[in-house]
Amino acid sequence: AMGDASGGGGGGSMLLPQVVDAATLSVGLSTLALPLDTLVGVCKGSVGLCSTGQILHAGQWLSPSSVHDSSYGSNSTVGCLVYLDDSSAYDTSEGQWITADVTFNINGMIVPSTLYNVSSGDQIIRGSTSKQSLLGENGNGGEPTLSLIVDKTRELFPTVTLHSPATCVMCRFSAEDMLANTRSEIGALSGVIVYAVDGSVILDESDDDDFRGSSSPCNDFFRGNAF
């Protein structure tokens, strides 16, 4: 789960933003190949949603049609749902790659889908999403914010890059810490198991919409099944 970020002194835990007015940061996903002194989203297999509303995807800046829908600031809560589609695996000169459908949400609102071209290995692939990821087993579900092409052998990790000084962030990794109330707030599909970062189950296949034991309208960092 990711957390909230705010400005001010003192240390903080690692992820999830609740930001002050002057604070700037990026929330996203990366593998261990991402250098610690670079923005999340710079390398292949990584993506970051900046507080300005722009998305850095595998080294390419994407500008959504409405920055209002993708920017965040003081006291915002940012979440990210990941669905790894093993059936999308394909071979390249750099090994086997798969599609990771990524859905960002800010304060319970899904960041709209972004169209783009993705460069991976020796191919250029049009941004797309898997049929199951879009529709789910019952034909329900929404379109993710974007699709990320990742090395099948590498693990994805929740990642935050702090641009401004004195910015604090807080993260949540367990199902018990989740703040979201419904699948629709994070873009989770019906009939799909949803895990927290620590592996605890937030929603199983039989859970329709409500999160277990949740009582807050905010969101956290999630991962879909097959991660």
mmCIF file of C-alpha atoms in Angstrom:
data_model
loop_
_atom_site.group_PDB
_atom_site.id
_atom_site.type_symbol
_atom_site.label_atom_id
_atom_site.label_comp_id
_atom_site.label_asym_id
_atom_site.label_seq_id
_atom_site.Cartn_x
_atom_site.Cartn_y
_atom_site.Cartn_z
ATOM 1 C CA ALA A 1 0.000 0.000 0.000
ATOM 2 C CA MET A 2 1.198 3.495 -0.490
ATOM 3 C CA GLY A 3 0.609 6.312 1.889
ATOM 4 C CA ASP A 4 0.083 9.942 2.518
ATOM 5 C CA ALA A 5 2.644 12.671 2.159
ATOM 6 C CA SER A 6 3.036 16.060 3.735
ATOM 7 C CA GLY A 7 5.604 18.775 4.004
ATOM 8 C CA GLY A 8 7.474 19.452 7.177
ATOM 9 C CA GLY A 9 10.529 18.212 8.957
ATOM 10 C CA GLY A 10 11.246 14.846 10.392
ATOM 11 C CA GLY A 11 11.534 11.462 8.818
ATOM 12 C CA GLY A 12 8.693 9.539 7.312
ATOM 13 C CA SER A 13 7.849 6.107 6.163
ATOM 14 C CA MET A 14 8.328 5.305 2.549
ATOM 15 C CA LEU A 15 5.273 5.463 0.343
ATOM 16 C CA LEU A 16 1.910 7.044 -0.363
ATOM 17 C CA PRO A 17 1.498 10.801 -0.623
ATOM 18 C CA GLN A 18 -0.332 13.441 1.279
ATOM 19 C CA VAL A 19 1.473 16.575 0.131
ATOM 20 C CA VAL A 20 1.865 20.210 1.176
ATOM 21 C CA ASP A 21 1.370 22.974 -1.370
ATOM 22 C CA ALA A 22 5.043 23.363 -2.297
ATOM 23 C CA ALA A 23 5.891 19.677 -2.138
ATOM 24 C CA THR A 24 6.477 17.759 -5.353
ATOM 25 C CA LEU A 25 6.893 14.021 -5.645
ATOM 26 C CA SER A 26 6.160 11.021 -7.848
ATOM 27 C CA VAL A 27 4.418 7.785 -6.930
ATOM 28 C CA GLY A 28 4.706 4.652 -9.018
ATOM 29 C CA LEU A 29 6.283 1.288 -9.694
ATOM 30 C CA SER A 30 9.781 0.120 -10.499
ATOM 31 C CA THR A 31 12.120 -2.855 -10.404
ATOM 32 C CA LEU A 32 15.423 -2.971 -8.533
ATOM 33 C CA ALA A 33 17.070 -1.781 -11.756
ATOM 34 C CA LEU A 34 15.898 1.788 -11.037
ATOM 35 C CA PRO A 35 18.794 3.901 -9.631
ATOM 36 C CA LEU A 36 17.940 5.556 -6.321
ATOM 37 C CA ASP A 37 18.935 9.011 -7.581
ATOM 38 C CA THR A 38 16.506 9.104 -10.537
ATOM 39 C CA LEU A 39 12.786 9.707 -10.983
ATOM 40 C CA VAL A 40 10.533 6.687 -10.835
ATOM 41 C CA GLY A 41 9.447 6.112 -14.417
ATOM 42 C CA VAL A 42 12.811 6.908 -16.014
ATOM 43 C CA CYS A 43 13.777 3.289 -16.697
ATOM 44 C CA LYS A 44 12.058 0.607 -18.726
ATOM 45 C CA GLY A 45 9.650 -1.337 -16.589
ATOM 46 C CA SER A 46 8.852 1.647 -14.352
ATOM 47 C CA VAL A 47 6.176 4.339 -14.206
ATOM 48 C CA GLY A 48 5.539 7.332 -11.968
ATOM 49 C CA LEU A 49 2.599 9.687 -11.445
ATOM 50 C CA CYS A 50 3.950 13.137 -10.594
ATOM 51 C CA SER A 51 2.101 15.542 -8.320
ATOM 52 C CA THR A 52 1.943 17.926 -11.310
ATOM 53 C CA GLY A 53 -0.351 15.448 -13.059
ATOM 54 C CA GLN A 54 2.175 14.220 -15.619
ATOM 55 C CA ILE A 55 3.124 10.565 -15.946
ATOM 56 C CA LEU A 56 6.697 9.426 -16.572
ATOM 57 C CA HIS A 57 6.491 6.075 -18.318
ATOM 58 C CA ALA A 58 9.634 4.149 -19.266
ATOM 59 C CA GLY A 59 11.490 7.419 -19.869
ATOM 60 C CA GLN A 60 8.649 9.156 -21.731
ATOM 61 C CA TRP A 61 6.563 12.013 -20.309
ATOM 62 C CA LEU A 62 2.821 11.619 -20.837
ATOM 63 C CA SER A 63 0.417 14.512 -20.395
ATOM 64 C CA PRO A 64 -3.171 13.430 -19.677
ATOM 65 C CA SER A 65 -5.972 15.324 -21.388
ATOM 66 C CA SER A 66 -6.992 16.808 -18.050
ATOM 67 C CA VAL A 67 -4.234 17.500 -15.506
ATOM 68 C CA HIS A 68 -6.990 18.162 -12.985
ATOM 69 C CA ASP A 69 -7.809 14.432 -12.997
ATOM 70 C CA SER A 70 -4.236 13.322 -12.374
ATOM 71 C CA SER A 71 -2.579 15.974 -10.177
ATOM 72 C CA TYR A 72 -2.521 15.856 -6.392
ATOM 73 C CA GLY A 73 -1.433 18.044 -3.499
ATOM 74 C CA SER A 74 -1.713 18.563 0.245
ATOM 75 C CA ASN A 75 -3.515 15.750 2.092
ATOM 76 C CA SER A 76 -4.043 13.714 -1.085
ATOM 77 C CA THR A 77 -4.019 9.930 -0.995
ATOM 78 C CA VAL A 78 -2.655 8.174 -4.076
ATOM 79 C CA GLY A 79 -3.131 4.500 -4.871
ATOM 80 C CA CYS A 80 -1.986 2.167 -7.608
ATOM 81 C CA LEU A 81 -3.539 -1.136 -8.671
ATOM 82 C CA VAL A 82 -1.397 -3.550 -10.706
ATOM 83 C CA TYR A 83 -2.646 -6.482 -12.760
ATOM 84 C CA LEU A 84 0.075 -8.710 -14.193
ATOM 85 C CA ASP A 85 -1.182 -10.683 -17.180
ATOM 86 C CA ASP A 86 0.945 -13.831 -17.494
ATOM 87 C CA SER A 87 -0.879 -14.797 -20.694
ATOM 88 C CA SER A 88 0.542 -11.688 -22.408
ATOM 89 C CA ALA A 89 4.147 -12.966 -22.198
ATOM 90 C CA TYR A 90 6.248 -12.669 -25.361
ATOM 91 C CA ASP A 91 9.920 -13.144 -26.207
ATOM 92 C CA THR A 92 12.321 -10.331 -27.142
ATOM 93 C CA SER A 93 16.064 -10.057 -27.581
ATOM 94 C CA GLU A 94 16.174 -8.985 -23.898
ATOM 95 C CA GLY A 95 14.176 -11.928 -22.557
ATOM 96 C CA GLN A 96 10.523 -12.550 -21.823
ATOM 97 C CA TRP A 97 8.246 -9.570 -21.126
ATOM 98 C CA ILE A 98 4.656 -9.291 -19.944
ATOM 99 C CA THR A 99 1.991 -6.594 -19.685
ATOM 100 C CA ALA A 100 1.248 -4.960 -16.344
ATOM 101 C CA ASP A 101 -1.994 -2.976 -16.379
ATOM 102 C CA VAL A 102 -1.623 -0.036 -13.990
ATOM 103 C CA THR A 103 -4.511 1.974 -12.530
ATOM 104 C CA PHE A 104 -3.708 5.087 -10.494
ATOM 105 C CA ASN A 105 -6.329 6.610 -8.215
ATOM 106 C CA ILE A 106 -6.370 9.865 -6.267
ATOM 107 C CA ASN A 107 -8.711 10.261 -3.308
ATOM 108 C CA GLY A 108 -11.004 7.552 -4.663
ATOM 109 C CA MET A 109 -11.069 8.868 -8.251
ATOM 110 C CA ILE A 110 -9.510 6.804 -11.043
ATOM 111 C CA VAL A 111 -6.898 8.574 -13.193
ATOM 112 C CA PRO A 112 -8.267 8.264 -16.773
ATOM 113 C CA SER A 113 -6.686 6.017 -19.371
ATOM 114 C CA THR A 114 -3.697 7.360 -21.293
ATOM 115 C CA LEU A 115 -2.828 6.341 -24.876
ATOM 116 C CA TYR A 116 0.831 6.082 -25.790
ATOM 117 C CA ASN A 117 3.490 4.078 -27.582
ATOM 118 C CA VAL A 118 5.726 1.836 -25.512
ATOM 119 C CA SER A 119 9.258 0.889 -26.501
ATOM 120 C CA SER A 120 10.296 -2.515 -25.193
ATOM 121 C CA GLY A 121 13.309 -4.541 -26.247
ATOM 122 C CA ASP A 122 13.487 -4.532 -30.026
ATOM 123 C CA GLN A 123 9.791 -3.780 -30.555
ATOM 124 C CA ILE A 124 7.477 -0.790 -30.431
ATOM 125 C CA ILE A 125 4.154 -1.784 -28.900
ATOM 126 C CA ARG A 126 0.964 0.240 -28.899
ATOM 127 C CA GLY A 127 -0.305 0.756 -25.358
ATOM 128 C CA SER A 128 -3.066 -1.757 -24.758
ATOM 129 C CA THR A 129 -4.631 -3.809 -22.008
ATOM 130 C CA SER A 130 -5.531 -7.438 -21.652
ATOM 131 C CA LYS A 131 -9.114 -8.495 -22.246
ATOM 132 C CA GLN A 132 -9.405 -10.108 -18.822
ATOM 133 C CA SER A 133 -7.899 -7.070 -17.144
ATOM 134 C CA LEU A 134 -10.449 -4.778 -18.775
ATOM 135 C CA LEU A 135 -13.541 -6.915 -18.408
ATOM 136 C CA GLY A 136 -12.922 -9.314 -15.553
ATOM 137 C CA GLU A 137 -14.562 -12.684 -15.327
ATOM 138 C CA ASN A 138 -18.057 -11.195 -15.109
ATOM 139 C CA GLY A 139 -17.573 -8.603 -17.826
ATOM 140 C CA ASN A 140 -17.154 -5.825 -15.274
ATOM 141 C CA GLY A 141 -14.277 -3.448 -14.728
ATOM 142 C CA GLY A 142 -12.785 -0.249 -16.046
ATOM 143 C CA GLU A 143 -9.907 0.645 -18.305
ATOM 144 C CA PRO A 144 -6.559 1.043 -16.497
ATOM 145 C CA THR A 145 -4.618 4.299 -16.621
ATOM 146 C CA LEU A 146 -1.913 2.680 -18.775
ATOM 147 C CA SER A 147 -0.094 -0.554 -19.524
ATOM 148 C CA LEU A 148 3.509 -1.116 -18.549
ATOM 149 C CA ILE A 149 5.735 -3.656 -20.289
ATOM 150 C CA VAL A 150 7.932 -5.388 -17.711
ATOM 151 C CA ASP A 151 10.597 -8.081 -17.585
ATOM 152 C CA LYS A 152 8.815 -11.236 -16.420
ATOM 153 C CA THR A 153 11.792 -12.241 -14.264
ATOM 154 C CA ARG A 154 11.870 -8.985 -12.265
ATOM 155 C CA GLU A 155 9.689 -8.025 -9.306
ATOM 156 C CA LEU A 156 7.775 -4.744 -9.262
ATOM 157 C CA PHE A 157 7.961 -2.570 -6.144
ATOM 158 C CA PRO A 158 5.930 0.457 -4.977
ATOM 159 C CA THR A 159 8.255 3.445 -5.356
ATOM 160 C CA VAL A 160 8.220 7.121 -4.381
ATOM 161 C CA THR A 161 10.583 9.854 -5.591
ATOM 162 C CA LEU A 162 10.686 12.988 -3.417
ATOM 163 C CA HIS A 163 11.506 16.090 -5.481
ATOM 164 C CA SER A 164 11.225 18.750 -2.790
ATOM 165 C CA PRO A 165 12.874 18.897 0.657
ATOM 166 C CA ALA A 166 11.012 18.430 3.946
ATOM 167 C CA THR A 167 8.386 16.214 2.337
ATOM 168 C CA CYS A 168 7.045 13.323 4.397
ATOM 169 C CA VAL A 169 5.193 10.289 3.092
ATOM 170 C CA MET A 170 3.339 7.498 4.810
ATOM 171 C CA CYS A 171 2.643 4.046 3.391
ATOM 172 C CA ARG A 172 0.408 1.108 4.127
ATOM 173 C CA PHE A 173 1.329 -2.425 3.073
ATOM 174 C CA SER A 174 -1.265 -4.616 4.805
ATOM 175 C CA ALA A 175 -4.936 -5.361 4.107
ATOM 176 C CA GLU A 176 -5.735 -4.136 7.624
ATOM 177 C CA ASP A 177 -4.286 -0.727 6.757
ATOM 178 C CA MET A 178 -6.290 -0.165 3.576
ATOM 179 C CA LEU A 179 -8.408 2.978 3.428
ATOM 180 C CA ALA A 180 -10.501 2.270 0.326
ATOM 181 C CA ASN A 181 -14.131 1.193 0.562
ATOM 182 C CA THR A 182 -14.984 -0.299 -2.816
ATOM 183 C CA ARG A 183 -13.520 -1.972 -5.895
ATOM 184 C CA SER A 184 -14.731 0.920 -8.039
ATOM 185 C CA GLU A 185 -12.558 3.392 -6.113
ATOM 186 C CA ILE A 186 -9.387 1.617 -7.213
ATOM 187 C CA GLY A 187 -10.523 0.052 -10.490
ATOM 188 C CA ALA A 188 -10.463 -3.533 -9.219
ATOM 189 C CA LEU A 189 -12.349 -6.123 -11.248
ATOM 190 C CA SER A 190 -15.166 -8.358 -10.118
ATOM 191 C CA GLY A 191 -14.100 -11.943 -9.491
ATOM 192 C CA VAL A 192 -10.410 -11.062 -9.171
ATOM 193 C CA ILE A 193 -8.380 -11.529 -5.989
ATOM 194 C CA VAL A 194 -6.764 -8.301 -4.756
ATOM 195 C CA TYR A 195 -3.645 -8.469 -2.575
ATOM 196 C CA ALA A 196 -1.903 -5.862 -0.459
ATOM 197 C CA VAL A 197 1.847 -5.429 -0.889
ATOM 198 C CA ASP A 198 2.604 -7.742 2.026
ATOM 199 C CA GLY A 199 0.607 -10.523 0.376
ATOM 200 C CA SER A 200 -2.467 -10.283 2.608
ATOM 201 C CA VAL A 201 -5.802 -10.621 0.780
ATOM 202 C CA ILE A 202 -7.906 -7.467 0.538
ATOM 203 C CA LEU A 203 -10.634 -8.999 -1.643
ATOM 204 C CA ASP A 204 -11.087 -12.588 -2.660
ATOM 205 C CA GLU A 205 -13.019 -13.880 -5.655
ATOM 206 C CA SER A 206 -16.278 -14.066 -3.725
ATOM 207 C CA ASP A 207 -16.133 -10.491 -2.390
ATOM 208 C CA ASP A 208 -18.360 -8.290 -4.508
ATOM 209 C CA ASP A 209 -17.484 -4.677 -3.810
ATOM 210 C CA ASP A 210 -16.836 -3.683 -0.209
ATOM 211 C CA PHE A 211 -13.359 -4.000 1.315
ATOM 212 C CA ARG A 212 -12.982 -6.047 4.443
ATOM 213 C CA GLY A 213 -13.228 -3.920 7.545
ATOM 214 C CA SER A 214 -12.754 -0.638 5.639
ATOM 215 C CA SER A 215 -14.447 2.537 6.773
ATOM 216 C CA SER A 216 -12.650 5.365 4.965
ATOM 217 C CA PRO A 217 -13.313 6.804 1.472
ATOM 218 C CA CYS A 218 -9.606 7.155 0.712
ATOM 219 C CA ASN A 219 -7.322 4.800 -1.210
ATOM 220 C CA ASP A 220 -4.023 3.037 -0.809
ATOM 221 C CA PHE A 221 -1.553 1.120 -2.863
ATOM 222 C CA PHE A 222 -2.804 -2.200 -4.166
ATOM 223 C CA ARG A 223 -1.662 -5.048 -6.326
ATOM 224 C CA GLY A 224 -3.914 -7.266 -8.411
ATOM 225 C CA ASN A 225 -3.733 -11.018 -8.637
ATOM 226 C CA ALA A 226 -0.822 -12.853 -10.284
ATOM 227 C CA PHE A 227 1.919 -10.464 -9.107
#
